[in-house]
Short mmCIF file of C-alpha atoms in Angstrom, two decimals:
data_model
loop_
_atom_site.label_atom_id
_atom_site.label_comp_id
_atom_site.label_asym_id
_atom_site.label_seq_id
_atom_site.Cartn_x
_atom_site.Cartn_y
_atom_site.Cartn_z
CA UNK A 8 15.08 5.01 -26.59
CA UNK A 9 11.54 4.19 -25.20
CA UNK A 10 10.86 4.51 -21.44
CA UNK A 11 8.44 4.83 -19.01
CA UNK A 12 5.04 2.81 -18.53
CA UNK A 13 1.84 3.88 -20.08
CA UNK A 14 -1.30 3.20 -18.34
CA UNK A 15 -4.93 2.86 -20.13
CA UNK A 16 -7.65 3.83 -17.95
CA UNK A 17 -11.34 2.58 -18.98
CA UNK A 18 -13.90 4.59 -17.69
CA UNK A 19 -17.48 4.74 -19.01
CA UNK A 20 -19.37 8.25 -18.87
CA UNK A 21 -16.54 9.41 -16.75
CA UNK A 22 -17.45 6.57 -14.38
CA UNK A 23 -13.81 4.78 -13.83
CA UNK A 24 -13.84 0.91 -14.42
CA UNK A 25 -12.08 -0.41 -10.87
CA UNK A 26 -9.74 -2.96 -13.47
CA UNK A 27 -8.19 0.77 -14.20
CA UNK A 28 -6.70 0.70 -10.83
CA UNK A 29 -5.49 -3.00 -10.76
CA UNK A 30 -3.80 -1.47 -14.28
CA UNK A 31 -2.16 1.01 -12.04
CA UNK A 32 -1.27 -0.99 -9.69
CA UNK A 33 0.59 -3.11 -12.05
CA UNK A 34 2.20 -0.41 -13.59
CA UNK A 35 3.33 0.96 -10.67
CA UNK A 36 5.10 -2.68 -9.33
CA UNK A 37 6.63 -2.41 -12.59
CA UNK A 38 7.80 0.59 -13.01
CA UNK A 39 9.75 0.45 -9.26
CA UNK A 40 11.53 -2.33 -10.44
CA UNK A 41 12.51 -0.67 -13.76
CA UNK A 42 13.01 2.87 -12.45
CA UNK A 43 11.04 4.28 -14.32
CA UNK A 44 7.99 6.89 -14.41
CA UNK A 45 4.48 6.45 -14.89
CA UNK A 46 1.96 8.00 -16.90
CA UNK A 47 -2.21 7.36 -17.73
CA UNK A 48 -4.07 8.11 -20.95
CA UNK A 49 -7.49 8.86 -20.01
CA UNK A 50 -9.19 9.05 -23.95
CA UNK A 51 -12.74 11.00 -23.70
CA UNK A 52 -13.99 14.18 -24.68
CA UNK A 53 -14.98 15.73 -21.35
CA UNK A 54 -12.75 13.31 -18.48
CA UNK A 55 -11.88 16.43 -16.51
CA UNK A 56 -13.75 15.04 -13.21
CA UNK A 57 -12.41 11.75 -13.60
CA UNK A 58 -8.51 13.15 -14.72
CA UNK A 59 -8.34 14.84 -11.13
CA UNK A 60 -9.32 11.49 -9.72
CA UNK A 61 -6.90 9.65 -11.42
CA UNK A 62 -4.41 12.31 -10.42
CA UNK A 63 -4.58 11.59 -6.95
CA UNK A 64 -2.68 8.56 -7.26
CA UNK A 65 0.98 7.73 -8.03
CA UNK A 66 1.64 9.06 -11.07
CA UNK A 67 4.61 11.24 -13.04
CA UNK A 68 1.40 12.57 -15.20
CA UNK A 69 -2.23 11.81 -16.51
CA UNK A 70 -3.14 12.51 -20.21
CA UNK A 71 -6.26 13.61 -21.10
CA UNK A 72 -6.27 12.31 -25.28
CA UNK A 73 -9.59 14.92 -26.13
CA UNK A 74 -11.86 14.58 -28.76
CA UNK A 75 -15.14 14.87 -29.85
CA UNK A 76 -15.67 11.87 -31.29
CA UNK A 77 -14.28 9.82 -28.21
CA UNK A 78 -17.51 11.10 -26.02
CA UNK A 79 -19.09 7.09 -27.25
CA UNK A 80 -16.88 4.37 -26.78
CA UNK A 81 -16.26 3.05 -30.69
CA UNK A 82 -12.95 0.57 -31.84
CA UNK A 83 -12.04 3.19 -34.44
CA UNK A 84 -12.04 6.32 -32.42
CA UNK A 85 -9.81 4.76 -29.14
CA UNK A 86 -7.58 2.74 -31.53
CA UNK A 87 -7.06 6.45 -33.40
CA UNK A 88 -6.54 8.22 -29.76
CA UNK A 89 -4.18 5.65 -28.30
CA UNK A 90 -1.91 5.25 -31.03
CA UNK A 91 -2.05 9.32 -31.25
CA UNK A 92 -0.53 9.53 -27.43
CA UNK A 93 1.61 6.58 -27.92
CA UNK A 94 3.20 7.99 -30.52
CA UNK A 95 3.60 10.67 -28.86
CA UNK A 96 4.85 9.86 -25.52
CA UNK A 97 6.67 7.01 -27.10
CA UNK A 98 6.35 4.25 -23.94
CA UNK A 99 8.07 1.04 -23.26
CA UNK A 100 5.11 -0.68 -21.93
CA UNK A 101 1.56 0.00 -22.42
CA UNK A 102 -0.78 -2.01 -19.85
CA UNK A 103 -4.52 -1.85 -19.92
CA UNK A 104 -6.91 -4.29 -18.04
CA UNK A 105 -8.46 -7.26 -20.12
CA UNK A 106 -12.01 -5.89 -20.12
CA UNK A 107 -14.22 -6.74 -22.60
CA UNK A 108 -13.46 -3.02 -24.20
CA UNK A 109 -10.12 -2.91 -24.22
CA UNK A 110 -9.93 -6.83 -25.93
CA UNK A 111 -12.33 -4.93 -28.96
CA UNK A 112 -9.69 -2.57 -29.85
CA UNK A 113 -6.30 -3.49 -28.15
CA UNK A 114 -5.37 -6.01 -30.43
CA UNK A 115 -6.08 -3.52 -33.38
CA UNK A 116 -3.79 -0.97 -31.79
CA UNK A 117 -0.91 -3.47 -31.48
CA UNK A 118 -1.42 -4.61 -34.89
CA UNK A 119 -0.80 -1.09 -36.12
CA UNK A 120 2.92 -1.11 -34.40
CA UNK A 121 3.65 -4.08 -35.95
CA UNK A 122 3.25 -6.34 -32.51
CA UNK A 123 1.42 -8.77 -30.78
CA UNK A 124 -1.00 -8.25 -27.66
CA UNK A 125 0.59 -10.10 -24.98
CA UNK A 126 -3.17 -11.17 -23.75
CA UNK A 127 -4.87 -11.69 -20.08
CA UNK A 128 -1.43 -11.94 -17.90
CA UNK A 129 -1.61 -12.65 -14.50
CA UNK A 130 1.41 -11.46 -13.09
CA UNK A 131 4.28 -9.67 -14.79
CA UNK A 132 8.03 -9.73 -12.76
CA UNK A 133 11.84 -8.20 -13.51
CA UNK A 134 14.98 -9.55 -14.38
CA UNK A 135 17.84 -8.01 -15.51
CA UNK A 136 15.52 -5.21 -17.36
CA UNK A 137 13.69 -7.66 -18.79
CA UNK A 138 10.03 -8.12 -18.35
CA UNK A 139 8.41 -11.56 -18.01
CA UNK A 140 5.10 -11.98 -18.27
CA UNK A 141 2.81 -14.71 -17.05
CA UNK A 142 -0.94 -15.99 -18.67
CA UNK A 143 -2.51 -19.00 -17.91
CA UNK A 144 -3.45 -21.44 -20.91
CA UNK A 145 -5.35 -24.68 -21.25
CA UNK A 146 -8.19 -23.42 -18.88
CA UNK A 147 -5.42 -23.00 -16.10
CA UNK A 148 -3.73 -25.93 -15.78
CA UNK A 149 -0.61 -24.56 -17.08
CA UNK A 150 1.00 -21.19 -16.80
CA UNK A 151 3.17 -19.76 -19.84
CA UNK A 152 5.69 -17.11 -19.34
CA UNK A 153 6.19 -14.50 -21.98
CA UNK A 154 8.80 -12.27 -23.21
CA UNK A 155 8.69 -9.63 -25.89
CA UNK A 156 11.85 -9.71 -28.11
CA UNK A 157 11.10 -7.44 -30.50
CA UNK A 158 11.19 -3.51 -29.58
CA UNK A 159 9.06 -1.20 -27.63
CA UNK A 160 6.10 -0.54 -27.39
CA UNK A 161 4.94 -3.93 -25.58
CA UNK A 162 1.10 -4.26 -25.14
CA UNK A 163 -0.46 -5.81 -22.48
CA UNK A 164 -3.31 -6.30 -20.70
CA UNK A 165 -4.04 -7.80 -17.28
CA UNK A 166 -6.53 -9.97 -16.09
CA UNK A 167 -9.26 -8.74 -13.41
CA UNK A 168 -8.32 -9.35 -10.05
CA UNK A 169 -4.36 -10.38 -10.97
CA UNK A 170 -3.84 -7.31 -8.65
CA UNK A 171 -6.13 -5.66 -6.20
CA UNK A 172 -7.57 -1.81 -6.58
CA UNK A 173 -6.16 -1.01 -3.33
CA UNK A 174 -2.40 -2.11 -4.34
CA UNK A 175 -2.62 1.42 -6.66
CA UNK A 176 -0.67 3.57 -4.29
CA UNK A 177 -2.08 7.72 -4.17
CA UNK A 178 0.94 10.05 -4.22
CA UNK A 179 0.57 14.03 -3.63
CA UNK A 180 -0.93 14.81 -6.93
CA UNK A 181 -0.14 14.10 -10.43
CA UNK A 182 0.58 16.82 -13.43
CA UNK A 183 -2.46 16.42 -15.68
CA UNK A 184 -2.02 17.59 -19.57
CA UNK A 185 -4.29 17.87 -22.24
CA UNK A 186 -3.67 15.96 -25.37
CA UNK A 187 -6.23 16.76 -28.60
CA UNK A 188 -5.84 13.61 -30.88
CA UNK A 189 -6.70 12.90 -34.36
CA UNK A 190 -9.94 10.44 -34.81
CA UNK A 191 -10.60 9.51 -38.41
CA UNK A 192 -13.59 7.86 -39.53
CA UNK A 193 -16.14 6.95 -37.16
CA UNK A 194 -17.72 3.51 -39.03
CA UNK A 195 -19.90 2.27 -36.32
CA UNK A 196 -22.79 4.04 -34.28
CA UNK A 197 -22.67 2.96 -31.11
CA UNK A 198 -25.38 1.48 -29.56
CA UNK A 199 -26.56 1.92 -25.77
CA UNK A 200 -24.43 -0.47 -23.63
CA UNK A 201 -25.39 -3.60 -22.45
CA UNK A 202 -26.90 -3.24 -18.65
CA UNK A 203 -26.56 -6.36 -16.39
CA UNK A 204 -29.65 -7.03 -14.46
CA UNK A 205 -29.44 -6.28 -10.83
CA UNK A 206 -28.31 -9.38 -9.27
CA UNK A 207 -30.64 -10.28 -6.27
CA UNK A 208 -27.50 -11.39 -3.86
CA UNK A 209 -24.46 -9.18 -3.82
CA UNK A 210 -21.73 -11.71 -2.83
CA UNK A 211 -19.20 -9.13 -3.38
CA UNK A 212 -20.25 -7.85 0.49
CA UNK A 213 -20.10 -11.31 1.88
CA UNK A 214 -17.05 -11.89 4.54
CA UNK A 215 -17.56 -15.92 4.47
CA UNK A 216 -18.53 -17.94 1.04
CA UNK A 217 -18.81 -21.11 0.74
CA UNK A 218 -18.51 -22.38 -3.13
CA UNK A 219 -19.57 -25.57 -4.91
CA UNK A 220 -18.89 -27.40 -7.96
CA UNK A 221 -18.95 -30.26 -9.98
CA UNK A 222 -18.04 -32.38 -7.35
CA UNK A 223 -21.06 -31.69 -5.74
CA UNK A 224 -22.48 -34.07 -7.96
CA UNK A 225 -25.97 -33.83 -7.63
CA UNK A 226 -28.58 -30.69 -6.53
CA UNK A 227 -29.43 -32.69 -2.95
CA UNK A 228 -25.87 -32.45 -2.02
CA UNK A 229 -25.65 -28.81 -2.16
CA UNK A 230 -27.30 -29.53 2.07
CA UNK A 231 -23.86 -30.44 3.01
CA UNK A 232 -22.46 -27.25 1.70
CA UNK A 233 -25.79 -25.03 3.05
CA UNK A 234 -24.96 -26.77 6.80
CA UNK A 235 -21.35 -25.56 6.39
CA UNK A 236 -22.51 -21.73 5.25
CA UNK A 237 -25.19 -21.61 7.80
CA UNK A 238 -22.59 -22.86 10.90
CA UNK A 239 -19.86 -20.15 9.62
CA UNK A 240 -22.73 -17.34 9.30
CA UNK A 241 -21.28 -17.15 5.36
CA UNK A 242 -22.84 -17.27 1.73
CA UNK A 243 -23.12 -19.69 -0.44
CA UNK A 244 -22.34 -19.86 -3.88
CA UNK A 245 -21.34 -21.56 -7.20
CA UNK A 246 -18.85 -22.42 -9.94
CA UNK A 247 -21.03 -22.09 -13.84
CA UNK A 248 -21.90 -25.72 -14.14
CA UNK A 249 -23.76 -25.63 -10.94
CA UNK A 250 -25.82 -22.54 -11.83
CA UNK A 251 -25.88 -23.87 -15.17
CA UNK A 252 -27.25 -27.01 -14.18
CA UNK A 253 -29.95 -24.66 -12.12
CA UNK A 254 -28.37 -26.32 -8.62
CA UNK A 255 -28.58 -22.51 -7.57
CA UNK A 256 -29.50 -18.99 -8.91
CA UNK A 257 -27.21 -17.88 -11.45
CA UNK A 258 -26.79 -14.56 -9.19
CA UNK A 259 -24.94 -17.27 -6.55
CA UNK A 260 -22.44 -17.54 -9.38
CA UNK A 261 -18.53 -16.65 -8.65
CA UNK A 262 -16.10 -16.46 -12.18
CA UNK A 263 -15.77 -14.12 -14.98
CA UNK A 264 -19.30 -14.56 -16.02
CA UNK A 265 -20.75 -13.88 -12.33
CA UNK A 266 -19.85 -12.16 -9.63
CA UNK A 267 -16.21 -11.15 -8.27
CA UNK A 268 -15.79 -11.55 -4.83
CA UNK A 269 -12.81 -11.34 -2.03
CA UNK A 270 -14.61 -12.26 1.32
CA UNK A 271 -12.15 -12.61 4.37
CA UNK A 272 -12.53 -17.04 3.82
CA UNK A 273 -13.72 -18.42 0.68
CA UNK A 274 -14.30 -22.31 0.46
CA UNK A 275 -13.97 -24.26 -2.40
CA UNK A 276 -16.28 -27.19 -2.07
CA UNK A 277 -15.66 -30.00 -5.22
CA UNK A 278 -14.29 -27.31 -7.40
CA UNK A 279 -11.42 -27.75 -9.74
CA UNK A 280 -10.47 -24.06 -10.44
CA UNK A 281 -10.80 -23.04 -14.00
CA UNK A 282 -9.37 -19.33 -14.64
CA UNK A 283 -12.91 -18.52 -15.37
CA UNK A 284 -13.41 -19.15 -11.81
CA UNK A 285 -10.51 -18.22 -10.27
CA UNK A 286 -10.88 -14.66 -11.85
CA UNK A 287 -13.77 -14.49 -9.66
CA UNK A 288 -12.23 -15.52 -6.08
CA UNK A 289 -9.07 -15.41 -6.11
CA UNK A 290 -8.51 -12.33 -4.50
CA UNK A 291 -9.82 -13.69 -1.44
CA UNK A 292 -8.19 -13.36 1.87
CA UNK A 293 -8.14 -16.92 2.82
CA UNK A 294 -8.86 -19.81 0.40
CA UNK A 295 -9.68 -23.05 1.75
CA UNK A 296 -10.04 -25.91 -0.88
CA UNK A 297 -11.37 -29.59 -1.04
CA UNK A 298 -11.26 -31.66 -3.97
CA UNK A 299 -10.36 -35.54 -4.48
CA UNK A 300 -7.73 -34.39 -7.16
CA UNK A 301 -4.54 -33.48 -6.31
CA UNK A 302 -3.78 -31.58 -9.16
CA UNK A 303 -6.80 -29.15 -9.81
CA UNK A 304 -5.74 -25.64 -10.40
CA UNK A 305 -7.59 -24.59 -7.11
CA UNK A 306 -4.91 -25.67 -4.66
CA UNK A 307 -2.04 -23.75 -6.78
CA UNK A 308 -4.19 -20.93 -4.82
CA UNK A 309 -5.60 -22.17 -1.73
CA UNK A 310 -3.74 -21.22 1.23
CA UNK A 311 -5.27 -24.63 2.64
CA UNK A 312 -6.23 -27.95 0.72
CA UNK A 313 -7.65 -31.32 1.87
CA UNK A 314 -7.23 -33.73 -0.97
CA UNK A 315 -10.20 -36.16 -0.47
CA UNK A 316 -13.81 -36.78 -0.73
CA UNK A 317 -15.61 -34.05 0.12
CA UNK A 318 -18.74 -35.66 1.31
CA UNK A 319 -16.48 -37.12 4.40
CA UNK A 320 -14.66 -34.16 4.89
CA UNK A 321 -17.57 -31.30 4.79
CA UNK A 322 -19.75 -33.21 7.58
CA UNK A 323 -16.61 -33.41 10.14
CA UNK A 324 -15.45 -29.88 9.32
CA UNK A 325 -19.08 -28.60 10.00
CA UNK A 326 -19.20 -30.72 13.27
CA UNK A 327 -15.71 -29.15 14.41
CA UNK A 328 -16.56 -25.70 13.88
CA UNK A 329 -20.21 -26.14 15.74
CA UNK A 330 -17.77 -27.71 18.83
CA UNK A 331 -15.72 -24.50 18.57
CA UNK A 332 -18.91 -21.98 18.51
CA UNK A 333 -20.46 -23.76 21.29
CA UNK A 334 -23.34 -25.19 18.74
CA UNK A 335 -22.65 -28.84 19.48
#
């Protein structure tokens, strides 16, 4: 019978991706409620460094699956690896994070156990031994639970920012074993990897952002929001359409094409929440929302919501906080 939880951890030239340790983090939740131990694959050809990292945190064991071929990052030679250890360790749960790598070649190692890649969750919970897992569909305005009836492995993969890298708990220092795997052919040669352009405003440092949308309506109105920013000594930033639209710098942009950010207050000004944004944010410590509709995804999140126009509501809130700093 399968047990324990497998986690995948990305990494790229032995530089760990931080969606490794919202991974762990969710294996971990998962795993207390199960009883049952945890393990990492780290697949790479010289991950020594990054193993005794990884080690450090809460772990029954981290597996090093070596190889010469895995030293590049191809579909082929990770599909090859993973399926080598999970044959091996034979888990009942393998969660990765829903990077852009791991969606190349997860769905390619599910495929070869004969299952499905239960896709981009957002939170996964217990019941009766039973794992449910939750994704969002129709650009968030719905959420669809998922169980796996079939039998183990499950694959999974978790979205960025469903769980924070600090949730991963350390413990006193995981076993670490070596695990040579079999990579066949090797059809693709890599190519150098894609290197975002330094952004010119790191809003992942900011303690106070305040965010607008659509409902901003026009590039003038954006004044309202800068008033706001400038009172509360935060950012400001942007939802896609906005920086699409050239309202502001596309390096003021929050979502899964921007920037990810968890400032101490975020404020929603006019948005309506699509995941793509909400990937971006939602991590925040406190959200404060205003929209005119009562339904946008954004206030399933907000810890506070106004429902109404925000062109009455920003001035007054602006005016109020300048009353309590004394800047009246």
């Amino acid at each position: 019978m399968s047990e324990g939880i497998l986690v995948f951890i990305e990494h790229r030239n032995g530089a760990l991706n931080k969606t490794s340790l919202e991974a762990i983090a969710v294996a971990q939740s998962l795993g207390s409620q199960l009883q049952q131990p945890i393990s990492a694959v780290l697949p790479g050809s010289d991950v020594n460094a990054l193993a005794q990292e990884i080690a450090s945190y809460d772990l029954a064991r981290v597996v090093t699956a070596t190889n010469a071929k895995l030293a590049d990052y191809t579909p082929d030679g990770y599909t090859d690896a993973i399926e080598h250890v999970v044959r091996q360790l034979d888990p009942q749960l393998l969660v990765m994070p829903h990077t852009y790598l791991v969606r190349d070649f997860a769905p390619k190692l599910a495929a070869r156990f004969g299952k499905s890649l239960i896709s981009d969750c957002i939170r996964a919970q217990v019941s009766a031994g039973s794992i449910t897992f939750t994704r969002r569909i129709f650009l968030g305005k719905l959420d669809a639970d998922v169980v796996s009836d079939g039998e183990p492995p499950v694959f999974a993969t978790f979205q960025s920012g469903a769980y924070r890298p600090d949730q991963a708990a350390k413990g006193s220092g995981s076993a670490i074993e070596t695990m040579p795997v079999d990579v066949g052919e090797i059809r693709m040669t890599p190519e150098p990897p894609f290197q975002q352009g330094k952004q010119a405003v790191d809003l992942s440092k900011a303690d106070i952002i305040v965010a607008v949308g659509r409902g901003i309506k026009s590039k003038d109105k954006r004044a309202l929001a800068e008033k706001l920013a400038d009172v509360l000594g935060g950012d400001l930033a942007a939802s896609r359409p906005i920086c699409d639209a050239e309202w502001l710098p596309i390096d003021r942009q929050i979502g899964s094409s921007g920037q990810t950010v968890a400032p101490k207050l975020y404020i929603a000004l006019g948005i309506s929440g699509a995941i793509q944004h909400l990937v971006g944010m939602k991590n925040s410590g406190t959200i404060v929302a205003i929209n005119k509709d009562p339904e946008a995804p954004i206030f399933d999140i907000a810890d506070y919501g106004i429902v109404g126009d925000l062109f009455e509501a920003v001035p007054i809130l602006t005016e109020e906080i300048k009353k309590i700093k004394g800047l009246a």
